[in-house]
Every structure is written in structure tokens, then in C-alpha cells.
Amino acid sequence: AMKFKPLLLLSIVVLGWMASTGSRAVVAGELDGVQVEDSASVGGTKLLLNGVATRKRGYFKTDVTALYLTEKCRSLDCVYRAKGPKRIQLSVLRDLNGGLISRYFVSDFKSVATEAEFKQLITEVGQIGDLYGRLGQVKKGDVSIIDWVPGKGIQCRLNGKVQSAGGIEYMNSELMFQILLRMYVGEQAAADYRRGLLGLDDTLTKTASH
């Protein structure tokens, strides 16, 4: 019976190592000083990093955006059709006023939505605009997450805290989330930004593993 003990001990060590490494986030690389993880978990579903890019407003870099999906997508149509949860993660690169973010959002929304879509979602647009407006100041280093959870809807969080729009935790509008995706990876998005999020350009600097 003694000869099995080393094997048993080795198994315990290996399983312990797997558990510890599995619990640590794996960093895919770095962009503009932001470390980007290669996966995320939404509602118990593992998502893969689809792409990452830096967004600019005029001459200024405002955030590093990462898109997480259940499958790799290289087109907006594929992103639309991808099953399961989806995540848009924004790592803020400069201090921004909530009112300015609200104006950015409404302007971006109008640039990609049809007139009919805008009318259909006017309540939701107002709720999100109000949510951003109430944020006050968003600081460099803050992380904003927009999740799509099938059956529940859109959930927004800032530094881990849920930001309710219109007093509700989830906004159950798939059309709204599709338009959000259009704002990031649609044809009207800046070409380099769009290509980065679709994984068509290698934007990350690899970081040394420890």
C-alpha cells in the first residue's frame, strides 16, 4: 500500500496547482498601460477575449475597450449572432465628466441607429443618458463593464458596482445591446478601433509571464 502514497501526494500537489492557477486571471497582454485579461465570466459562462482597442475622442485617448464573446468573431454580423452572454469592458484612460459621457453616448447612438430605432428606444436612451449624467466624475483607472445576459438583459457596472438605469438592474432590450455593439464594431466606428475589437489587428503588447 505504501507505494501508492507518493502518487497520491503528487496528485494532490498537481490538483492544488491547477486550482490555484485556474483561479488567477490570465493576462493576454497590455495596451496603453492597461492589462487585458484573455477571458471573462458572465453568469457562469466563460467568455473569450475577441479583441481590444483604444478609443479616441479627437486627439485624446479616452479608454481601452475589450470585447468578450463565447466565440471568436471577425464581423459585426457574427458578433450579433454569437450565442450566450457578451461583455464590453472599458478601462478609462483620463478623467471624464459624467455629463460629457452622456453627450458622447447620445451622439454615438444617433450616428448608428435608424430614426425608427431611436424612436423605439427613446425611453432607454434617456435612462442611459441620465445614468451617465449622474456619475459625476469618472476617473482614470476606473473600469466600466456592459454585460449582455440572455433572459435578463443589459447590466452596467462601474468598478464592480451595478449602475441601475431607470431604477432597474437589467435593461431587457436586445435591440439596445445590438446598437451598443454597432457603436463599437459597426462600420461607423473608427477603422483601427473596429479592427482591434474584431481581432483583425494585433493590438496587444505581450507581458512577461510569472
mmCIF file of C-alpha atoms in Angstrom:
data_model
loop_
_atom_site.group_PDB
_atom_site.id
_atom_site.type_symbol
_atom_site.label_atom_id
_atom_site.label_comp_id
_atom_site.label_asym_id
_atom_site.label_seq_id
_atom_site.Cartn_x
_atom_site.Cartn_y
_atom_site.Cartn_z
ATOM 1 C CA ALA A 1 0.000 0.000 0.000
ATOM 2 C CA MET A 2 2.953 2.296 0.689
ATOM 3 C CA LYS A 3 3.932 2.536 -2.996
ATOM 4 C CA PHE A 4 0.730 4.444 -3.816
ATOM 5 C CA LYS A 5 1.378 7.223 -1.352
ATOM 6 C CA PRO A 6 3.888 9.215 -3.462
ATOM 7 C CA LEU A 7 1.479 9.021 -6.393
ATOM 8 C CA LEU A 8 -1.358 10.190 -4.168
ATOM 9 C CA LEU A 9 0.787 13.056 -2.868
ATOM 10 C CA LEU A 10 1.751 14.029 -6.436
ATOM 11 C CA SER A 11 -1.923 14.043 -7.460
ATOM 12 C CA ILE A 12 -2.811 16.340 -4.544
ATOM 13 C CA VAL A 13 0.024 18.725 -5.469
ATOM 14 C CA VAL A 14 -0.980 18.787 -9.157
ATOM 15 C CA LEU A 15 -4.667 19.332 -8.365
ATOM 16 C CA GLY A 16 -3.742 22.107 -5.929
ATOM 17 C CA TRP A 17 -1.604 23.784 -8.581
ATOM 18 C CA MET A 18 -4.394 23.518 -11.158
ATOM 19 C CA ALA A 19 -6.890 25.026 -8.726
ATOM 20 C CA SER A 20 -4.578 27.922 -7.869
ATOM 21 C CA THR A 21 -3.653 28.690 -11.469
ATOM 22 C CA GLY A 22 -7.252 28.311 -12.600
ATOM 23 C CA SER A 23 -8.370 30.926 -10.111
ATOM 24 C CA ARG A 24 -5.864 33.505 -11.342
ATOM 25 C CA ALA A 25 -6.717 35.709 -14.267
ATOM 26 C CA VAL A 26 -4.531 35.117 -17.300
ATOM 27 C CA VAL A 27 -3.336 38.356 -18.872
ATOM 28 C CA ALA A 28 -3.422 38.350 -22.661
ATOM 29 C CA GLY A 29 -1.264 41.460 -22.901
ATOM 30 C CA GLU A 30 -1.131 45.197 -22.368
ATOM 31 C CA LEU A 31 -2.433 48.211 -24.262
ATOM 32 C CA ASP A 32 -1.762 51.823 -23.246
ATOM 33 C CA GLY A 33 -0.792 50.694 -19.735
ATOM 34 C CA VAL A 34 -3.927 48.569 -19.244
ATOM 35 C CA GLN A 35 -3.509 44.850 -18.619
ATOM 36 C CA VAL A 36 -6.165 42.947 -20.551
ATOM 37 C CA GLU A 37 -7.326 39.501 -19.423
ATOM 38 C CA ASP A 38 -7.767 36.766 -22.023
ATOM 39 C CA SER A 39 -11.160 35.659 -20.681
ATOM 40 C CA ALA A 40 -14.080 36.757 -18.524
ATOM 41 C CA SER A 41 -17.008 35.082 -16.787
ATOM 42 C CA VAL A 42 -20.578 36.323 -17.133
ATOM 43 C CA GLY A 43 -23.397 34.439 -15.429
ATOM 44 C CA GLY A 44 -21.175 31.387 -15.034
ATOM 45 C CA THR A 45 -20.282 31.325 -18.742
ATOM 46 C CA LYS A 46 -16.670 31.690 -19.802
ATOM 47 C CA LEU A 47 -16.110 34.311 -22.490
ATOM 48 C CA LEU A 48 -13.029 34.716 -24.686
ATOM 49 C CA LEU A 49 -11.279 37.969 -25.467
ATOM 50 C CA ASN A 50 -12.356 38.746 -29.015
ATOM 51 C CA GLY A 51 -10.331 41.922 -29.453
ATOM 52 C CA VAL A 52 -9.125 45.103 -27.806
ATOM 53 C CA ALA A 53 -8.554 48.678 -28.972
ATOM 54 C CA THR A 54 -8.014 52.201 -27.692
ATOM 55 C CA ARG A 55 -10.818 54.683 -28.272
ATOM 56 C CA LYS A 56 -10.030 58.292 -29.094
ATOM 57 C CA ARG A 57 -12.101 61.456 -28.926
ATOM 58 C CA GLY A 58 -10.326 63.976 -31.094
ATOM 59 C CA TYR A 59 -6.665 63.906 -30.076
ATOM 60 C CA PHE A 60 -7.332 62.311 -26.684
ATOM 61 C CA LYS A 61 -7.360 58.643 -25.734
ATOM 62 C CA THR A 62 -10.405 58.008 -23.526
ATOM 63 C CA ASP A 63 -10.442 54.277 -22.822
ATOM 64 C CA VAL A 64 -9.134 50.834 -23.697
ATOM 65 C CA THR A 65 -12.101 48.775 -24.886
ATOM 66 C CA ALA A 66 -12.186 44.970 -24.731
ATOM 67 C CA LEU A 67 -14.880 42.771 -26.284
ATOM 68 C CA TYR A 68 -15.583 39.313 -24.825
ATOM 69 C CA LEU A 69 -17.718 36.665 -26.571
ATOM 70 C CA THR A 70 -18.368 32.916 -26.390
ATOM 71 C CA GLU A 71 -16.747 32.516 -29.834
ATOM 72 C CA LYS A 72 -14.235 34.434 -31.936
ATOM 73 C CA CYS A 73 -15.929 36.834 -34.340
ATOM 74 C CA ARG A 74 -14.381 38.826 -37.153
ATOM 75 C CA SER A 75 -17.528 40.660 -38.326
ATOM 76 C CA LEU A 76 -20.396 42.601 -36.758
ATOM 77 C CA ASP A 77 -22.893 40.034 -38.070
ATOM 78 C CA CYS A 78 -21.017 37.251 -36.255
ATOM 79 C CA VAL A 79 -20.933 39.347 -33.062
ATOM 80 C CA TYR A 80 -24.712 39.830 -33.319
ATOM 81 C CA ARG A 81 -25.302 36.096 -33.795
ATOM 82 C CA ALA A 82 -22.849 34.828 -31.153
ATOM 83 C CA LYS A 83 -24.744 32.791 -28.561
ATOM 84 C CA GLY A 84 -24.722 33.384 -24.835
ATOM 85 C CA PRO A 85 -23.540 36.356 -22.767
ATOM 86 C CA LYS A 86 -21.386 39.182 -24.150
ATOM 87 C CA ARG A 87 -19.218 41.799 -22.466
ATOM 88 C CA ILE A 88 -17.920 45.233 -23.412
ATOM 89 C CA GLN A 89 -15.248 46.389 -20.940
ATOM 90 C CA LEU A 90 -13.960 49.954 -20.819
ATOM 91 C CA SER A 91 -10.781 50.827 -18.894
ATOM 92 C CA VAL A 92 -10.755 54.616 -18.510
ATOM 93 C CA LEU A 93 -7.558 56.443 -19.538
ATOM 94 C CA ARG A 94 -8.435 60.000 -18.485
ATOM 95 C CA ASP A 95 -10.777 61.816 -16.076
ATOM 96 C CA LEU A 96 -14.146 62.446 -17.724
ATOM 97 C CA ASN A 97 -17.221 64.338 -16.594
ATOM 98 C CA GLY A 98 -20.443 62.291 -16.469
ATOM 99 C CA GLY A 99 -22.343 64.933 -18.415
ATOM 100 C CA LEU A 100 -19.778 64.764 -21.221
ATOM 101 C CA ILE A 101 -20.013 60.950 -21.314
ATOM 102 C CA SER A 102 -23.794 61.265 -21.561
ATOM 103 C CA ARG A 103 -23.458 63.580 -24.575
ATOM 104 C CA TYR A 104 -20.938 61.210 -26.176
ATOM 105 C CA PHE A 105 -23.371 58.324 -25.755
ATOM 106 C CA VAL A 106 -26.382 60.102 -27.238
ATOM 107 C CA SER A 107 -24.298 61.383 -30.159
ATOM 108 C CA ASP A 108 -22.826 57.927 -30.865
ATOM 109 C CA PHE A 109 -26.251 56.301 -30.577
ATOM 110 C CA LYS A 110 -27.825 58.720 -33.053
ATOM 111 C CA SER A 111 -24.972 58.157 -35.510
ATOM 112 C CA VAL A 112 -25.619 54.390 -35.795
ATOM 113 C CA ALA A 113 -29.349 53.960 -35.062
ATOM 114 C CA THR A 114 -32.097 54.442 -37.609
ATOM 115 C CA GLU A 115 -34.799 57.021 -36.918
ATOM 116 C CA ALA A 116 -37.260 54.192 -36.201
ATOM 117 C CA GLU A 117 -34.842 52.551 -33.738
ATOM 118 C CA PHE A 118 -34.246 55.848 -31.973
ATOM 119 C CA LYS A 119 -37.986 56.414 -31.547
ATOM 120 C CA GLN A 120 -38.496 52.835 -30.337
ATOM 121 C CA LEU A 121 -35.739 53.156 -27.731
ATOM 122 C CA ILE A 122 -36.217 56.790 -26.701
ATOM 123 C CA THR A 123 -37.026 55.780 -23.097
ATOM 124 C CA GLU A 124 -33.955 53.551 -22.815
ATOM 125 C CA VAL A 125 -31.712 56.201 -24.386
ATOM 126 C CA GLY A 126 -32.976 58.726 -21.833
ATOM 127 C CA GLN A 127 -32.384 56.271 -18.959
ATOM 128 C CA ILE A 128 -28.798 55.519 -20.015
ATOM 129 C CA GLY A 129 -28.061 59.176 -20.705
ATOM 130 C CA ASP A 130 -29.377 60.023 -17.228
ATOM 131 C CA LEU A 131 -27.304 57.199 -15.696
ATOM 132 C CA TYR A 132 -24.109 58.588 -17.231
ATOM 133 C CA GLY A 133 -25.072 62.117 -16.281
ATOM 134 C CA ARG A 134 -25.450 61.106 -12.617
ATOM 135 C CA LEU A 135 -21.970 59.551 -12.445
ATOM 136 C CA GLY A 136 -20.320 62.873 -11.686
ATOM 137 C CA GLN A 137 -16.661 62.271 -12.490
ATOM 138 C CA VAL A 138 -15.203 59.100 -13.993
ATOM 139 C CA LYS A 139 -11.539 58.789 -13.100
ATOM 140 C CA LYS A 140 -8.509 57.432 -14.912
ATOM 141 C CA GLY A 141 -8.193 53.774 -13.900
ATOM 142 C CA ASP A 142 -11.942 53.223 -13.467
ATOM 143 C CA VAL A 143 -13.414 50.172 -15.189
ATOM 144 C CA SER A 144 -16.880 50.223 -16.729
ATOM 145 C CA ILE A 145 -18.491 46.946 -17.788
ATOM 146 C CA ILE A 146 -21.542 46.474 -20.008
ATOM 147 C CA ASP A 147 -22.811 42.875 -19.972
ATOM 148 C CA TRP A 148 -25.494 41.216 -22.046
ATOM 149 C CA VAL A 149 -27.096 38.340 -20.103
ATOM 150 C CA PRO A 150 -29.643 36.337 -22.145
ATOM 151 C CA GLY A 151 -33.027 36.223 -20.451
ATOM 152 C CA LYS A 152 -32.158 39.189 -18.219
ATOM 153 C CA GLY A 153 -30.768 41.950 -20.421
ATOM 154 C CA ILE A 154 -28.080 44.633 -20.166
ATOM 155 C CA GLN A 155 -26.278 45.211 -16.881
ATOM 156 C CA CYS A 156 -23.862 48.110 -16.386
ATOM 157 C CA ARG A 157 -21.245 48.236 -13.630
ATOM 158 C CA LEU A 158 -18.617 50.789 -12.659
ATOM 159 C CA ASN A 159 -15.730 49.428 -10.589
ATOM 160 C CA GLY A 160 -17.892 46.412 -9.755
ATOM 161 C CA LYS A 161 -20.920 48.419 -8.586
ATOM 162 C CA VAL A 162 -24.169 47.939 -10.523
ATOM 163 C CA GLN A 163 -25.420 51.139 -12.160
ATOM 164 C CA SER A 164 -29.196 50.906 -12.458
ATOM 165 C CA ALA A 165 -30.904 52.654 -15.360
ATOM 166 C CA GLY A 166 -34.391 53.854 -14.533
ATOM 167 C CA GLY A 167 -34.134 52.094 -11.156
ATOM 168 C CA ILE A 168 -33.778 48.610 -12.650
ATOM 169 C CA GLU A 169 -30.676 46.409 -12.565
ATOM 170 C CA TYR A 170 -31.193 44.915 -16.048
ATOM 171 C CA MET A 171 -32.460 46.630 -19.184
ATOM 172 C CA ASN A 172 -34.087 43.830 -21.142
ATOM 173 C CA SER A 173 -33.688 45.133 -24.691
ATOM 174 C CA GLU A 174 -31.702 43.078 -27.177
ATOM 175 C CA LEU A 175 -32.118 45.821 -29.774
ATOM 176 C CA MET A 176 -30.426 48.318 -27.444
ATOM 177 C CA PHE A 177 -27.463 45.991 -26.958
ATOM 178 C CA GLN A 178 -27.207 45.402 -30.712
ATOM 179 C CA ILE A 179 -26.990 49.155 -31.223
ATOM 180 C CA LEU A 180 -24.335 49.376 -28.495
ATOM 181 C CA LEU A 181 -22.344 46.731 -30.385
ATOM 182 C CA ARG A 182 -22.854 48.723 -33.591
ATOM 183 C CA MET A 183 -21.369 51.782 -31.856
ATOM 184 C CA TYR A 184 -18.190 49.816 -31.121
ATOM 185 C CA VAL A 185 -17.726 47.492 -34.106
ATOM 186 C CA GLY A 186 -20.095 48.868 -36.737
ATOM 187 C CA GLU A 187 -18.974 50.487 -39.987
ATOM 188 C CA GLN A 188 -19.211 53.986 -38.491
ATOM 189 C CA ALA A 189 -16.655 53.222 -35.776
ATOM 190 C CA ALA A 190 -13.081 54.352 -36.464
ATOM 191 C CA ALA A 191 -11.433 51.725 -38.674
ATOM 192 C CA ASP A 192 -8.474 50.936 -36.393
ATOM 193 C CA TYR A 193 -10.744 50.792 -33.331
ATOM 194 C CA ARG A 194 -13.207 48.485 -35.063
ATOM 195 C CA ARG A 195 -10.461 46.210 -36.422
ATOM 196 C CA GLY A 196 -8.888 45.931 -32.973
ATOM 197 C CA LEU A 197 -12.159 44.838 -31.343
ATOM 198 C CA LEU A 198 -12.810 42.317 -34.117
ATOM 199 C CA GLY A 199 -9.347 40.854 -33.591
ATOM 200 C CA LEU A 200 -8.260 41.750 -37.118
ATOM 201 C CA ASP A 201 -5.233 43.690 -35.842
ATOM 202 C CA ASP A 202 -2.826 42.559 -33.123
ATOM 203 C CA THR A 203 -3.046 45.472 -30.685
ATOM 204 C CA LEU A 204 -1.638 43.957 -27.507
ATOM 205 C CA THR A 205 1.910 44.072 -26.202
ATOM 206 C CA LYS A 206 2.661 40.717 -24.622
ATOM 207 C CA THR A 207 3.539 40.850 -20.953
ATOM 208 C CA ALA A 208 6.088 38.567 -19.338
ATOM 209 C CA SER A 209 4.554 35.587 -17.568
ATOM 210 C CA HIS A 210 5.461 34.862 -13.989
#
